[in-house]
Amino acid sequence: MKKILVTLFLILALTPAALSAQPVVPRDSSFRIGHLKNGMTYYIRHNGREAGIADFYIAQRVGSILEKPNQRGLAHFLEHMAFNGSQNFQGTPESPGIVHWCEAHGIKFGANLNAYTSVDETVYHISAVPVTHEPNIDSCLLILHDWSHYLNLSDKEIDKERGVIHEEWRTRRAGMAVQRLMEDALPVIYKGSKYADCMPIGNMNIVDHCPYKDLRDYYKEWYRPDLQAIIIVGDIDVNRTEQKIIKLFSNIPVQENPAERIYYPVNNNKEMIVASLKDKEQPIMLVTLYMKHDATPDSKKDTPQYLRDSYIDKLISFMTSQRLNEMQDANPKPCLSASARLGEFFISRTKDAFTLSFGARQENIKESFNAAIGTIERIRQHGFTQTELDRAKAFLKKVIERIYNEHNDRRNSYFVKKAQENFLNGEPLESEEYDKHVTEQFQNEVNLNEVNQAMHKVITDKNQVLVVYSPDKSDFKIPSNQEFKQYVLDAQKKSYPIYKEEKVSSELMKKLPKKGRIVNEKPGIQGSIEFTLSNGVKVYYKQTSFQKDQVVMKLFGEGGTSLYPDCDVPDFSFISTAATKTGVDHYDQNTLDKMLSAKSVRIY
């Protein structure tokens, strides 16, 4: 009956008339979702996959984008302070601190007790908590409660943490060229936008010297229940946990005249924006071309049409990646690497982009531009083919079937992520069953014309941003910004031939090898059976129920690099990569990928 109802809903919901009315996507009923009077949201889900274990999260729709100029870096600073004393975890002998309590109960700081601050969100978690002892649940909820509204933020602890954060900043910048380059690129990429200066690590002058009040002001203004969600997933009693949440978190006060939580816009641009930066520790020239478009508002995401659009985006991403892989089949490869995706534009929530990234070859930078951008432009001029679409659909069908088959065998983190995406980004919280049914319907309905129309909306020659990170070396000649821009425009002005694909065989082996036989069988290690084959190969076989629809095979021989002179060891380090990238038999890697796109096979 349940399947009949789901199917009926889909038939009604996905007709053209219904799509215009836009019914909402039904939420996964395995989640208990509620809202307290103070505005706080909670998600609870039982998951018996990890017996006796649960994860506790508090997700917040706040991040470094909300900082005032005098608060740059304080969103991240506040994350550090959340572990340094709160109302119920003072950090004294009488009231152990959060870190002390957690580690005393087997919850390791940094691994199972941690947090992150990004531009638009802040998330704290206590994971892998043993919950067979009921008081552990109460204590973890109390920690979330204190994180929400009851941090001490004492002068002494603030001063102690300044140096810790400064060292984190120094370490990041010292060891990550991309981090430095990205921070320097933001003012160019986001000129005139709040995103131009919003990296969470912030301004070290402010971190080192800010008045205590500035940090407390940020906490008071933004850590409030209407912007927070409690997420509990694991081997817990849902009803009892819900009552605990209602009793404990309802006392957090509503803020009077709360500040508006603004999601800042990103301007469009007629002329291409070019940000070219260099660093002595940047190993290669990394080029990223963004084609911006408006992101779907959160208010329009909880609809069947959004799921359909997302399905088409996945098709486009898959087919584009396959084209880039074919481009890289040339010898020598025109680019050091090449990839493409559809998603957020750089770090902004309100603007999406089609993103092309590639590594340019030092000896022929322009040719790398021509190859990568030309591949995308060829798609824009002529679209995808029916064969490509059929292959992409088969691949997505395989993926969604695997997700559905494993949905009752998922770790807590999988369900936590679903809840987080729903609360923080407005993503639908549909069940795996609904997702499977709706994807099957899209597979039948979505045609090549619809996909190519959608492609033309995202792959364009307008609203472009070009970002180039280059090595700062005397022998590495870097073109000017105008030259980079012209490389892109020239590649996009060319006319490209229609894409024609060679027919891909459906047979992996045209002739099967001669059949061998088992010459010996005996009990093996770890409950396996050991077979000896007629060619001398030993096979260890063990049947398990760890994961449905999966067979893992591994072939190895003893010896390895120890059998060869030390001078040959560097060469042997490339063997595993070569083995996985050169294909099998007379099929190259791209042809093999196409042949296996509809099959659940991974070779590594």
Coordinates of C-alpha atoms in Angstrom, one line a residue:
M1 CA 0.0 0.0 0.0
K2 CA 2.8 2.4 0.9
K3 CA 4.4 2.0 -2.5
I4 CA 1.1 2.5 -4.3
L5 CA 0.6 5.8 -2.4
V6 CA 4.1 7.0 -3.2
T7 CA 3.6 6.2 -6.9
L8 CA 0.1 7.9 -6.9
F9 CA 1.6 11.0 -5.3
L10 CA 4.4 11.1 -8.0
I11 CA 1.9 10.7 -10.8
L12 CA -0.1 13.6 -9.5
A13 CA 2.8 15.7 -8.4
L14 CA 4.9 15.5 -11.6
T15 CA 2.2 16.3 -14.2
P16 CA 2.6 19.7 -15.9
A17 CA -0.5 21.1 -14.2
A18 CA 0.8 19.9 -10.8
L19 CA 4.2 21.3 -11.4
S20 CA 2.8 24.7 -11.8
A21 CA 1.0 24.4 -8.5
Q22 CA 4.2 23.1 -6.9
P23 CA 3.2 20.7 -4.2
V24 CA 5.9 20.1 -1.6
V25 CA 8.1 17.1 -1.5
P26 CA 7.0 14.8 1.3
R27 CA 9.5 14.6 4.2
D28 CA 11.1 11.4 5.2
S29 CA 8.8 10.1 8.0
S30 CA 11.8 8.3 9.7
F31 CA 12.8 11.8 11.0
R32 CA 11.0 13.4 13.9
I33 CA 11.0 17.1 13.2
G34 CA 9.7 19.8 15.5
H35 CA 9.8 23.5 16.3
L36 CA 9.9 24.9 19.8
K37 CA 8.0 28.1 20.7
N38 CA 11.3 30.0 20.8
G39 CA 12.0 29.1 17.1
M40 CA 14.5 26.3 17.6
T41 CA 14.2 23.4 15.2
Y42 CA 15.0 19.8 16.1
Y43 CA 15.5 16.6 14.1
I44 CA 15.6 13.2 15.7
R45 CA 16.1 9.8 14.0
H46 CA 16.6 6.3 15.4
N47 CA 19.3 4.4 13.6
G48 CA 20.2 0.9 14.9
R49 CA 23.0 0.4 12.5
E50 CA 25.5 1.6 15.1
A51 CA 24.2 -0.2 18.2
G52 CA 24.5 1.7 21.4
I53 CA 25.9 4.9 19.7
A54 CA 24.4 8.3 18.9
D55 CA 25.6 11.6 17.3
F56 CA 24.6 15.0 18.8
Y57 CA 24.7 18.1 16.6
I58 CA 23.8 21.8 16.8
A59 CA 23.7 23.5 13.4
Q60 CA 23.4 27.2 13.1
R61 CA 22.6 29.5 10.1
V62 CA 25.3 31.9 11.0
G63 CA 28.9 32.3 9.9
S64 CA 31.6 34.8 9.1
I65 CA 29.5 36.6 6.5
L66 CA 27.5 38.2 9.4
E67 CA 30.5 39.8 11.1
K68 CA 30.8 43.6 11.3
P69 CA 34.1 45.2 10.2
N70 CA 35.3 45.2 13.9
Q71 CA 34.4 41.5 14.3
R72 CA 36.4 39.9 11.4
G73 CA 37.5 36.5 12.7
L74 CA 35.2 36.5 15.7
A75 CA 32.7 33.9 14.3
H76 CA 35.6 31.4 14.2
F77 CA 37.0 32.8 17.5
L78 CA 33.7 32.0 19.1
E79 CA 33.8 28.4 17.9
H80 CA 37.1 28.0 19.8
M81 CA 35.5 29.6 22.9
A82 CA 32.7 27.1 22.9
F83 CA 35.1 24.5 24.4
N84 CA 36.4 26.8 27.1
G85 CA 33.7 27.0 29.8
S86 CA 29.9 27.3 29.9
Q87 CA 27.1 27.5 32.4
N88 CA 27.0 23.7 33.2
F89 CA 30.6 22.9 32.2
Q90 CA 32.7 25.4 34.0
G91 CA 36.1 23.7 33.7
T92 CA 36.6 23.4 37.5
P93 CA 37.0 20.3 39.7
E94 CA 33.4 20.6 40.8
S95 CA 32.2 21.2 37.2
P96 CA 34.4 19.6 34.6
G97 CA 34.7 21.3 31.2
I98 CA 33.1 20.0 28.0
V99 CA 36.4 18.5 26.7
H100 CA 37.2 16.9 30.1
W101 CA 33.7 15.3 30.4
C102 CA 33.7 14.0 26.8
E103 CA 37.2 12.5 27.0
A104 CA 36.3 10.8 30.3
H105 CA 33.5 9.1 28.4
G106 CA 35.6 7.9 25.5
I107 CA 34.7 10.9 23.2
K108 CA 38.0 12.2 21.8
F109 CA 38.4 16.0 21.2
G110 CA 39.2 16.7 17.6
A111 CA 37.7 13.4 16.3
N112 CA 34.4 12.9 18.0
L113 CA 34.1 16.3 19.6
N114 CA 34.6 19.2 17.2
A115 CA 33.1 22.1 15.3
Y116 CA 33.6 24.2 12.1
T117 CA 32.8 27.7 11.1
S118 CA 32.3 28.6 7.5
V119 CA 31.0 31.7 5.7
D120 CA 27.3 30.9 6.2
E121 CA 27.1 28.3 8.8
T122 CA 28.5 27.0 12.1
V123 CA 28.2 23.4 13.3
Y124 CA 29.2 21.7 16.6
H125 CA 29.0 18.0 17.2
I126 CA 29.6 15.2 19.7
S127 CA 29.6 12.0 17.8
A128 CA 30.0 8.3 18.6
V129 CA 28.6 8.8 22.0
P130 CA 27.9 5.6 24.0
V131 CA 24.2 6.0 24.9
T132 CA 23.3 2.7 26.6
H133 CA 23.9 4.8 29.8
E134 CA 21.0 7.2 29.8
P135 CA 22.8 10.0 31.7
N136 CA 25.2 10.4 28.7
I137 CA 22.3 11.5 26.6
D138 CA 21.3 14.1 29.2
S139 CA 24.9 15.4 29.4
C140 CA 25.3 15.7 25.6
L141 CA 22.0 17.5 25.3
L142 CA 23.2 19.8 28.1
I143 CA 26.4 20.6 26.1
L144 CA 24.3 21.5 23.1
H145 CA 22.1 23.6 25.3
D146 CA 25.2 25.5 26.6
W147 CA 26.6 26.0 23.1
S148 CA 23.3 27.5 22.1
H149 CA 23.1 30.3 24.6
Y150 CA 25.2 29.8 27.8
L151 CA 28.9 30.2 27.0
N152 CA 31.0 31.9 29.7
L153 CA 33.3 33.9 27.4
S154 CA 35.5 35.0 30.3
D155 CA 38.2 37.6 29.8
K156 CA 40.9 35.1 30.9
E157 CA 39.8 32.4 28.4
I158 CA 39.4 34.9 25.6
D159 CA 43.0 36.1 26.1
K160 CA 44.3 32.5 26.3
E161 CA 42.7 31.6 22.9
R162 CA 44.0 34.6 20.9
G163 CA 47.5 33.0 20.5
V164 CA 45.9 29.6 19.6
I165 CA 43.9 31.2 16.7
H166 CA 46.9 33.2 15.5
E167 CA 49.0 30.1 15.3
E168 CA 46.2 28.3 13.4
W169 CA 46.2 31.2 10.9
R170 CA 50.0 31.2 10.6
T171 CA 50.1 27.4 10.0
R172 CA 47.3 27.5 7.4
R173 CA 48.9 30.3 5.4
A174 CA 52.4 28.9 5.8
G175 CA 51.5 25.5 4.5
M176 CA 48.7 26.1 2.0
A177 CA 49.4 28.3 -1.1
V178 CA 45.8 27.8 -2.3
Q179 CA 44.5 29.3 1.0
R180 CA 46.6 32.4 0.6
L181 CA 45.7 32.8 -3.1
M182 CA 42.0 32.3 -2.4
E183 CA 42.0 35.0 0.3
D184 CA 43.8 37.4 -2.1
A185 CA 41.3 36.6 -4.9
L186 CA 38.1 37.3 -3.0
P187 CA 38.3 41.2 -3.3
V188 CA 38.6 40.8 -7.1
I189 CA 36.0 38.1 -7.5
Y190 CA 33.4 39.7 -5.2
K191 CA 34.1 43.4 -5.7
G192 CA 31.3 45.4 -4.1
S193 CA 29.9 42.4 -2.2
K194 CA 30.0 41.4 1.4
Y195 CA 31.8 38.2 0.3
A196 CA 34.9 40.3 -0.7
D197 CA 36.2 40.0 2.9
C198 CA 34.6 37.1 4.8
M199 CA 37.0 34.2 5.2
P200 CA 36.3 32.7 8.7
I201 CA 39.9 32.8 9.9
G202 CA 39.6 36.6 9.8
N203 CA 41.9 39.6 10.6
M204 CA 44.7 38.8 13.0
N205 CA 44.9 42.3 14.3
I206 CA 41.2 42.0 15.4
V207 CA 41.8 38.5 16.8
D208 CA 44.8 39.7 18.8
H209 CA 43.4 42.9 20.1
C210 CA 39.6 43.0 19.9
P211 CA 37.7 44.2 23.0
Y212 CA 36.0 41.4 24.9
K213 CA 32.7 43.1 24.2
D214 CA 32.9 42.6 20.4
L215 CA 33.1 38.9 20.8
R216 CA 30.2 38.8 23.3
D217 CA 28.2 41.1 21.0
Y218 CA 28.5 38.7 18.1
Y219 CA 27.5 35.8 20.3
K220 CA 24.5 37.6 21.7
E221 CA 23.3 38.8 18.3
W222 CA 23.6 35.6 16.3
Y223 CA 23.6 32.6 18.6
R224 CA 19.8 32.4 19.1
P225 CA 17.2 29.6 18.8
D226 CA 15.5 30.8 15.6
L227 CA 18.7 30.2 13.7
Q228 CA 19.6 26.9 15.4
A229 CA 18.7 23.2 15.0
I230 CA 19.4 20.3 17.3
I231 CA 20.1 17.0 15.3
I232 CA 20.2 13.7 17.2
V233 CA 20.7 10.5 15.3
G234 CA 21.5 7.0 16.6
D235 CA 20.4 4.2 18.8
I236 CA 18.1 6.3 21.0
D237 CA 14.4 6.3 21.9
V238 CA 12.9 9.0 19.7
N239 CA 9.9 9.8 22.0
R240 CA 12.0 10.1 25.1
T241 CA 14.7 12.1 23.4
E242 CA 12.1 14.5 22.0
Q243 CA 10.7 15.2 25.5
K244 CA 14.2 15.8 26.8
I245 CA 14.8 18.4 24.0
I246 CA 11.4 20.1 24.6
K247 CA 12.0 20.4 28.4
L248 CA 15.7 21.5 28.2
F249 CA 15.7 23.8 25.1
S250 CA 12.4 25.6 25.5
N251 CA 13.9 27.8 28.3
I252 CA 16.3 29.5 25.9
P253 CA 14.9 33.0 25.6
V254 CA 13.7 34.6 22.4
Q255 CA 15.8 37.6 21.5
E256 CA 13.9 40.9 21.4
N257 CA 14.2 42.8 18.0
P258 CA 16.5 40.2 16.5
A259 CA 18.8 41.3 13.7
E260 CA 17.7 40.1 10.2
R261 CA 19.6 37.2 8.9
I262 CA 20.5 38.4 5.4
Y263 CA 21.8 36.2 2.6
Y264 CA 23.9 38.6 0.7
P265 CA 23.6 38.9 -3.1
V266 CA 26.4 38.6 -5.6
N267 CA 26.4 41.0 -8.5
N268 CA 26.3 39.9 -12.1
N269 CA 29.0 41.2 -14.5
K270 CA 28.9 42.1 -18.2
E271 CA 32.6 42.0 -18.7
M272 CA 34.6 39.0 -17.6
I273 CA 36.3 39.3 -14.2
V274 CA 39.9 38.1 -14.2
A275 CA 41.8 37.4 -11.0
S276 CA 45.3 36.2 -11.6
L277 CA 47.5 35.6 -8.6
K278 CA 50.9 33.9 -8.0
D279 CA 52.6 32.2 -5.1
K280 CA 56.1 30.7 -4.7
E281 CA 54.6 27.5 -3.3
Q282 CA 51.9 27.0 -6.0
P283 CA 53.1 24.0 -8.0
I284 CA 51.1 24.4 -11.2
M285 CA 49.0 26.9 -13.0
L286 CA 45.5 26.2 -11.9
V287 CA 42.7 27.8 -14.0
T288 CA 39.1 28.0 -12.9
L289 CA 36.4 29.5 -15.2
Y290 CA 33.0 30.3 -13.5
M291 CA 29.8 30.9 -15.5
K292 CA 27.5 32.4 -12.9
H293 CA 23.7 32.2 -12.5
D294 CA 21.2 32.8 -9.7
A295 CA 20.9 30.0 -7.1
T296 CA 17.4 28.5 -6.5
P297 CA 15.9 30.3 -3.5
D298 CA 15.4 28.0 -0.5
S299 CA 11.7 28.7 -0.6
K300 CA 11.5 26.9 -4.0
K301 CA 13.7 23.9 -3.2
D302 CA 11.1 21.7 -1.5
T303 CA 9.3 20.9 -4.8
P304 CA 9.3 18.1 -7.4
Q305 CA 10.5 20.6 -10.0
Y306 CA 13.6 21.3 -8.0
L307 CA 14.3 17.6 -7.8
R308 CA 13.9 17.4 -11.5
D309 CA 16.2 20.3 -12.1
S310 CA 18.8 18.7 -9.8
Y311 CA 18.5 15.4 -11.7
I312 CA 19.2 17.2 -15.0
D313 CA 22.1 19.1 -13.4
K314 CA 23.6 15.7 -12.4
L315 CA 23.2 14.5 -16.0
I316 CA 24.9 17.6 -17.4
S317 CA 27.8 17.2 -14.9
F318 CA 28.3 13.5 -15.7
M319 CA 28.3 14.0 -19.5
T320 CA 30.6 17.1 -19.3
S321 CA 33.1 15.1 -17.2
Q322 CA 33.1 12.3 -19.8
R323 CA 33.8 14.8 -22.5
L324 CA 36.7 16.3 -20.6
N325 CA 38.1 12.7 -19.9
E326 CA 38.0 12.1 -23.6
M327 CA 39.8 15.4 -24.2
Q328 CA 42.6 14.2 -21.9
D329 CA 43.1 11.0 -23.9
A330 CA 45.4 12.9 -26.3
N331 CA 49.1 12.3 -26.1
P332 CA 50.4 14.4 -24.6
K333 CA 47.5 15.4 -22.5
P334 CA 46.5 19.0 -23.3
C335 CA 45.9 19.8 -19.6
L336 CA 47.5 18.5 -16.4
S337 CA 44.0 17.9 -15.1
A338 CA 40.4 18.9 -16.0
S339 CA 37.1 18.7 -14.3
A340 CA 33.7 20.5 -14.3
R341 CA 30.8 20.8 -11.9
L342 CA 27.5 22.6 -11.2
G343 CA 27.1 24.1 -7.8
E344 CA 27.8 27.1 -5.6
F345 CA 29.8 29.9 -7.1
F346 CA 33.1 29.9 -5.1
I347 CA 31.9 30.5 -1.5
S348 CA 28.5 32.2 -2.0
R349 CA 25.1 30.8 -1.2
T350 CA 23.1 33.1 -3.4
K351 CA 24.9 32.5 -6.7
D352 CA 25.5 29.2 -8.5
A353 CA 27.9 28.5 -11.3
F354 CA 29.0 26.1 -13.9
T355 CA 32.7 25.6 -13.0
L356 CA 35.4 24.4 -15.3
S357 CA 38.8 23.8 -13.6
F358 CA 42.0 22.7 -15.4
G359 CA 45.7 22.6 -14.9
A360 CA 47.5 24.5 -17.7
R361 CA 50.7 23.1 -19.1
Q362 CA 53.6 25.5 -18.6
E363 CA 55.0 24.8 -22.1
N364 CA 51.8 25.7 -23.9
I365 CA 49.3 27.6 -21.7
K366 CA 47.1 28.8 -24.5
E367 CA 46.7 25.3 -25.9
S368 CA 45.4 24.1 -22.5
F369 CA 42.9 27.0 -22.6
N370 CA 41.9 26.0 -26.1
A371 CA 41.4 22.4 -25.3
A372 CA 39.5 22.7 -22.0
I373 CA 37.3 25.7 -22.9
G374 CA 36.9 24.3 -26.5
T375 CA 35.5 21.1 -25.1
I376 CA 32.9 23.0 -23.1
E377 CA 32.2 25.4 -26.0
R378 CA 31.6 22.4 -28.3
I379 CA 28.9 21.2 -25.9
R380 CA 27.3 24.6 -25.9
Q381 CA 27.3 24.8 -29.7
H382 CA 25.9 21.4 -30.4
G383 CA 24.6 19.9 -27.2
F384 CA 24.9 16.4 -25.9
T385 CA 23.9 13.3 -27.9
Q386 CA 21.3 10.7 -27.1
T387 CA 23.9 8.0 -26.5
E388 CA 25.6 10.2 -23.9
L389 CA 22.2 10.9 -22.2
D390 CA 21.4 7.2 -22.1
R391 CA 24.7 6.4 -20.5
A392 CA 24.3 9.2 -17.9
K393 CA 20.8 8.1 -17.0
A394 CA 22.1 4.5 -16.6
F395 CA 24.8 5.8 -14.3
L396 CA 22.4 7.8 -12.1
K397 CA 20.0 4.9 -11.9
K398 CA 22.8 2.7 -10.6
V399 CA 23.7 5.3 -8.0
I400 CA 20.2 5.9 -6.7
E401 CA 19.5 2.1 -6.6
R402 CA 22.6 1.6 -4.5
I403 CA 21.5 4.4 -2.1
Y404 CA 18.1 2.9 -1.8
N405 CA 19.4 -0.6 -1.2
E406 CA 21.7 0.6 1.5
H407 CA 19.4 3.1 3.2
N408 CA 18.7 0.8 6.2
D409 CA 22.4 0.1 6.6
R410 CA 23.8 3.6 6.9
R411 CA 25.9 5.2 9.6
N412 CA 24.6 8.0 11.7
S413 CA 26.6 10.6 9.8
Y414 CA 24.6 9.9 6.7
F415 CA 21.3 10.9 8.3
V416 CA 22.9 13.8 10.2
K417 CA 24.0 15.2 6.8
K418 CA 20.5 14.9 5.4
A419 CA 19.1 16.9 8.3
Q420 CA 21.9 19.5 8.1
E421 CA 21.3 20.1 4.4
N422 CA 17.6 20.5 5.0
F423 CA 18.0 23.0 7.8
L424 CA 21.0 25.0 6.6
N425 CA 20.5 24.9 2.8
G426 CA 16.8 24.2 2.4
E427 CA 17.4 20.9 0.6
P428 CA 14.4 18.6 0.5
L429 CA 14.4 15.9 3.2
E430 CA 12.8 13.2 1.1
S431 CA 13.0 9.5 1.8
E432 CA 15.2 7.1 -0.2
E433 CA 12.1 5.4 -1.4
Y434 CA 10.6 8.6 -2.7
D435 CA 13.9 9.5 -4.2
K436 CA 14.1 6.2 -6.1
H437 CA 10.6 6.5 -7.4
V438 CA 10.9 10.1 -8.5
T439 CA 14.3 9.4 -10.2
E440 CA 12.7 6.5 -12.1
Q441 CA 10.0 8.9 -13.3
F442 CA 12.5 11.5 -14.4
Q443 CA 14.5 8.8 -16.3
N444 CA 11.4 8.1 -18.3
E445 CA 10.3 11.7 -18.9
V446 CA 13.5 13.8 -19.2
N447 CA 14.5 13.9 -22.9
L448 CA 17.5 15.2 -24.8
N449 CA 15.9 18.5 -25.7
E450 CA 15.1 19.3 -22.1
V451 CA 18.6 18.5 -21.0
N452 CA 20.2 20.6 -23.8
Q453 CA 17.9 23.5 -23.0
A454 CA 18.9 23.4 -19.3
M455 CA 22.6 23.1 -20.4
H456 CA 22.3 26.4 -22.4
K457 CA 21.2 28.2 -19.2
V458 CA 24.3 27.2 -17.3
I459 CA 27.0 26.9 -19.9
T460 CA 27.3 30.4 -21.4
D461 CA 29.7 33.1 -22.5
K462 CA 28.2 35.6 -20.1
N463 CA 28.6 36.5 -16.4
Q464 CA 32.0 34.9 -16.4
V465 CA 34.8 34.9 -13.8
L466 CA 38.3 33.6 -14.5
V467 CA 40.6 32.8 -11.6
V468 CA 44.2 31.8 -12.2
Y469 CA 46.7 30.6 -9.6
S470 CA 50.2 30.4 -10.9
P471 CA 53.7 29.5 -9.6
D472 CA 55.8 32.6 -8.8
K473 CA 59.0 31.4 -10.5
S474 CA 61.5 33.2 -12.7
D475 CA 61.1 30.5 -15.5
F476 CA 57.3 30.5 -15.5
K477 CA 56.0 33.1 -17.8
I478 CA 52.5 34.3 -16.8
P479 CA 50.3 35.9 -19.4
S480 CA 48.6 39.2 -18.5
N481 CA 45.0 39.5 -17.4
Q482 CA 44.1 40.8 -20.8
E483 CA 45.8 37.8 -22.5
F484 CA 44.0 35.3 -20.2
K485 CA 40.7 37.0 -21.0
Q486 CA 41.5 36.8 -24.7
Y487 CA 42.4 33.1 -24.5
V488 CA 38.9 32.4 -23.2
L489 CA 37.1 34.7 -25.7
D490 CA 39.1 33.2 -28.6
A491 CA 38.2 29.6 -27.6
Q492 CA 34.6 30.6 -27.3
K493 CA 34.4 32.3 -30.7
K494 CA 35.6 29.3 -32.6
S495 CA 33.2 26.9 -34.4
Y496 CA 33.6 23.3 -33.4
P497 CA 32.6 20.1 -35.3
I498 CA 29.6 18.1 -34.1
Y499 CA 30.6 15.5 -31.5
K500 CA 30.6 11.9 -32.9
E501 CA 31.3 9.0 -30.7
E502 CA 32.7 5.7 -31.6
K503 CA 30.4 2.8 -30.9
V504 CA 31.2 1.2 -27.5
S505 CA 31.2 -2.6 -27.3
S506 CA 28.9 -4.2 -24.7
E507 CA 31.3 -7.2 -24.4
L508 CA 34.2 -6.9 -21.9
M509 CA 35.7 -10.1 -23.2
K510 CA 35.2 -11.2 -26.7
K511 CA 36.7 -14.6 -25.9
L512 CA 36.6 -16.2 -22.5
P513 CA 39.9 -17.8 -21.2
K514 CA 40.2 -21.5 -20.8
K515 CA 38.4 -22.7 -17.7
G516 CA 40.6 -23.9 -14.8
R517 CA 39.6 -26.0 -11.8
I518 CA 39.9 -26.1 -8.0
V519 CA 42.6 -28.6 -6.9
N520 CA 42.3 -28.1 -3.2
E521 CA 39.9 -26.6 -0.6
K522 CA 40.4 -26.0 3.1
P523 CA 39.4 -23.7 5.9
G524 CA 41.2 -20.3 5.6
I525 CA 42.0 -17.3 7.8
Q526 CA 39.3 -15.2 9.6
G527 CA 36.5 -17.7 8.8
S528 CA 37.2 -17.9 5.0
I529 CA 37.6 -20.8 2.7
E530 CA 40.9 -21.2 0.9
F531 CA 40.8 -22.6 -2.6
T532 CA 43.9 -23.5 -4.6
L533 CA 43.4 -23.3 -8.4
S534 CA 45.0 -25.4 -11.1
N535 CA 47.3 -22.5 -12.1
G536 CA 48.6 -22.2 -8.5
V537 CA 46.6 -19.1 -7.5
K538 CA 45.1 -19.2 -4.0
V539 CA 41.7 -17.7 -3.4
Y540 CA 40.3 -16.8 0.0
Y541 CA 36.5 -16.6 -0.1
K542 CA 34.2 -15.3 2.7
Q543 CA 30.5 -14.6 2.6
T544 CA 29.4 -11.6 4.7
S545 CA 26.4 -9.4 5.2
F546 CA 28.3 -6.1 5.8
Q547 CA 26.9 -4.4 2.6
K548 CA 24.2 -5.5 0.3
D549 CA 24.8 -6.1 -3.4
Q550 CA 28.6 -5.9 -3.1
V551 CA 31.4 -8.3 -3.9
V552 CA 35.0 -7.1 -3.2
M553 CA 37.9 -8.8 -5.0
K554 CA 41.6 -8.1 -4.5
L555 CA 44.5 -9.6 -6.3
F556 CA 48.0 -9.3 -5.0
G557 CA 51.4 -11.0 -5.2
E558 CA 54.1 -11.2 -2.6
G559 CA 57.3 -9.3 -3.0
G560 CA 56.7 -5.8 -4.4
T561 CA 59.4 -3.2 -4.6
S562 CA 61.6 -5.2 -2.1
L563 CA 62.6 -7.4 -5.1
Y564 CA 64.2 -4.6 -7.0
P565 CA 67.1 -2.2 -6.5
D566 CA 66.5 1.0 -4.5
C567 CA 67.2 3.1 -7.5
D568 CA 64.0 1.7 -9.2
V569 CA 61.7 2.4 -6.3
P570 CA 60.6 5.9 -7.5
D571 CA 59.5 4.4 -10.8
F572 CA 57.5 1.7 -9.1
S573 CA 55.5 4.3 -7.2
F574 CA 53.7 5.1 -10.4
I575 CA 52.7 1.5 -11.2
S576 CA 49.4 1.5 -9.2
T577 CA 48.3 4.8 -10.9
A578 CA 49.2 3.5 -14.3
A579 CA 47.4 0.2 -13.7
T580 CA 44.1 2.1 -13.0
K581 CA 44.5 4.7 -15.7
T582 CA 45.5 2.7 -18.7
G583 CA 42.4 0.5 -19.0
V584 CA 42.1 -3.2 -19.4
D585 CA 43.1 -5.4 -22.4
H586 CA 42.4 -3.4 -25.6
Y587 CA 40.0 -0.9 -23.9
D588 CA 41.4 2.4 -22.7
Q589 CA 40.1 3.9 -19.4
N590 CA 37.4 6.1 -20.9
T591 CA 36.0 3.3 -23.0
L592 CA 36.0 1.0 -20.0
D593 CA 34.2 3.7 -18.0
K594 CA 31.5 4.0 -20.6
M595 CA 31.1 0.2 -20.8
L596 CA 30.7 0.0 -17.0
S597 CA 28.6 3.2 -16.5
A598 CA 25.4 1.2 -15.9
K599 CA 27.1 -1.4 -13.7
S600 CA 28.1 -1.3 -10.1
V601 CA 31.8 -1.9 -10.6
R602 CA 34.7 0.1 -9.2
I603 CA 38.3 -0.7 -10.2
Y604 CA 41.1 0.6 -8.0

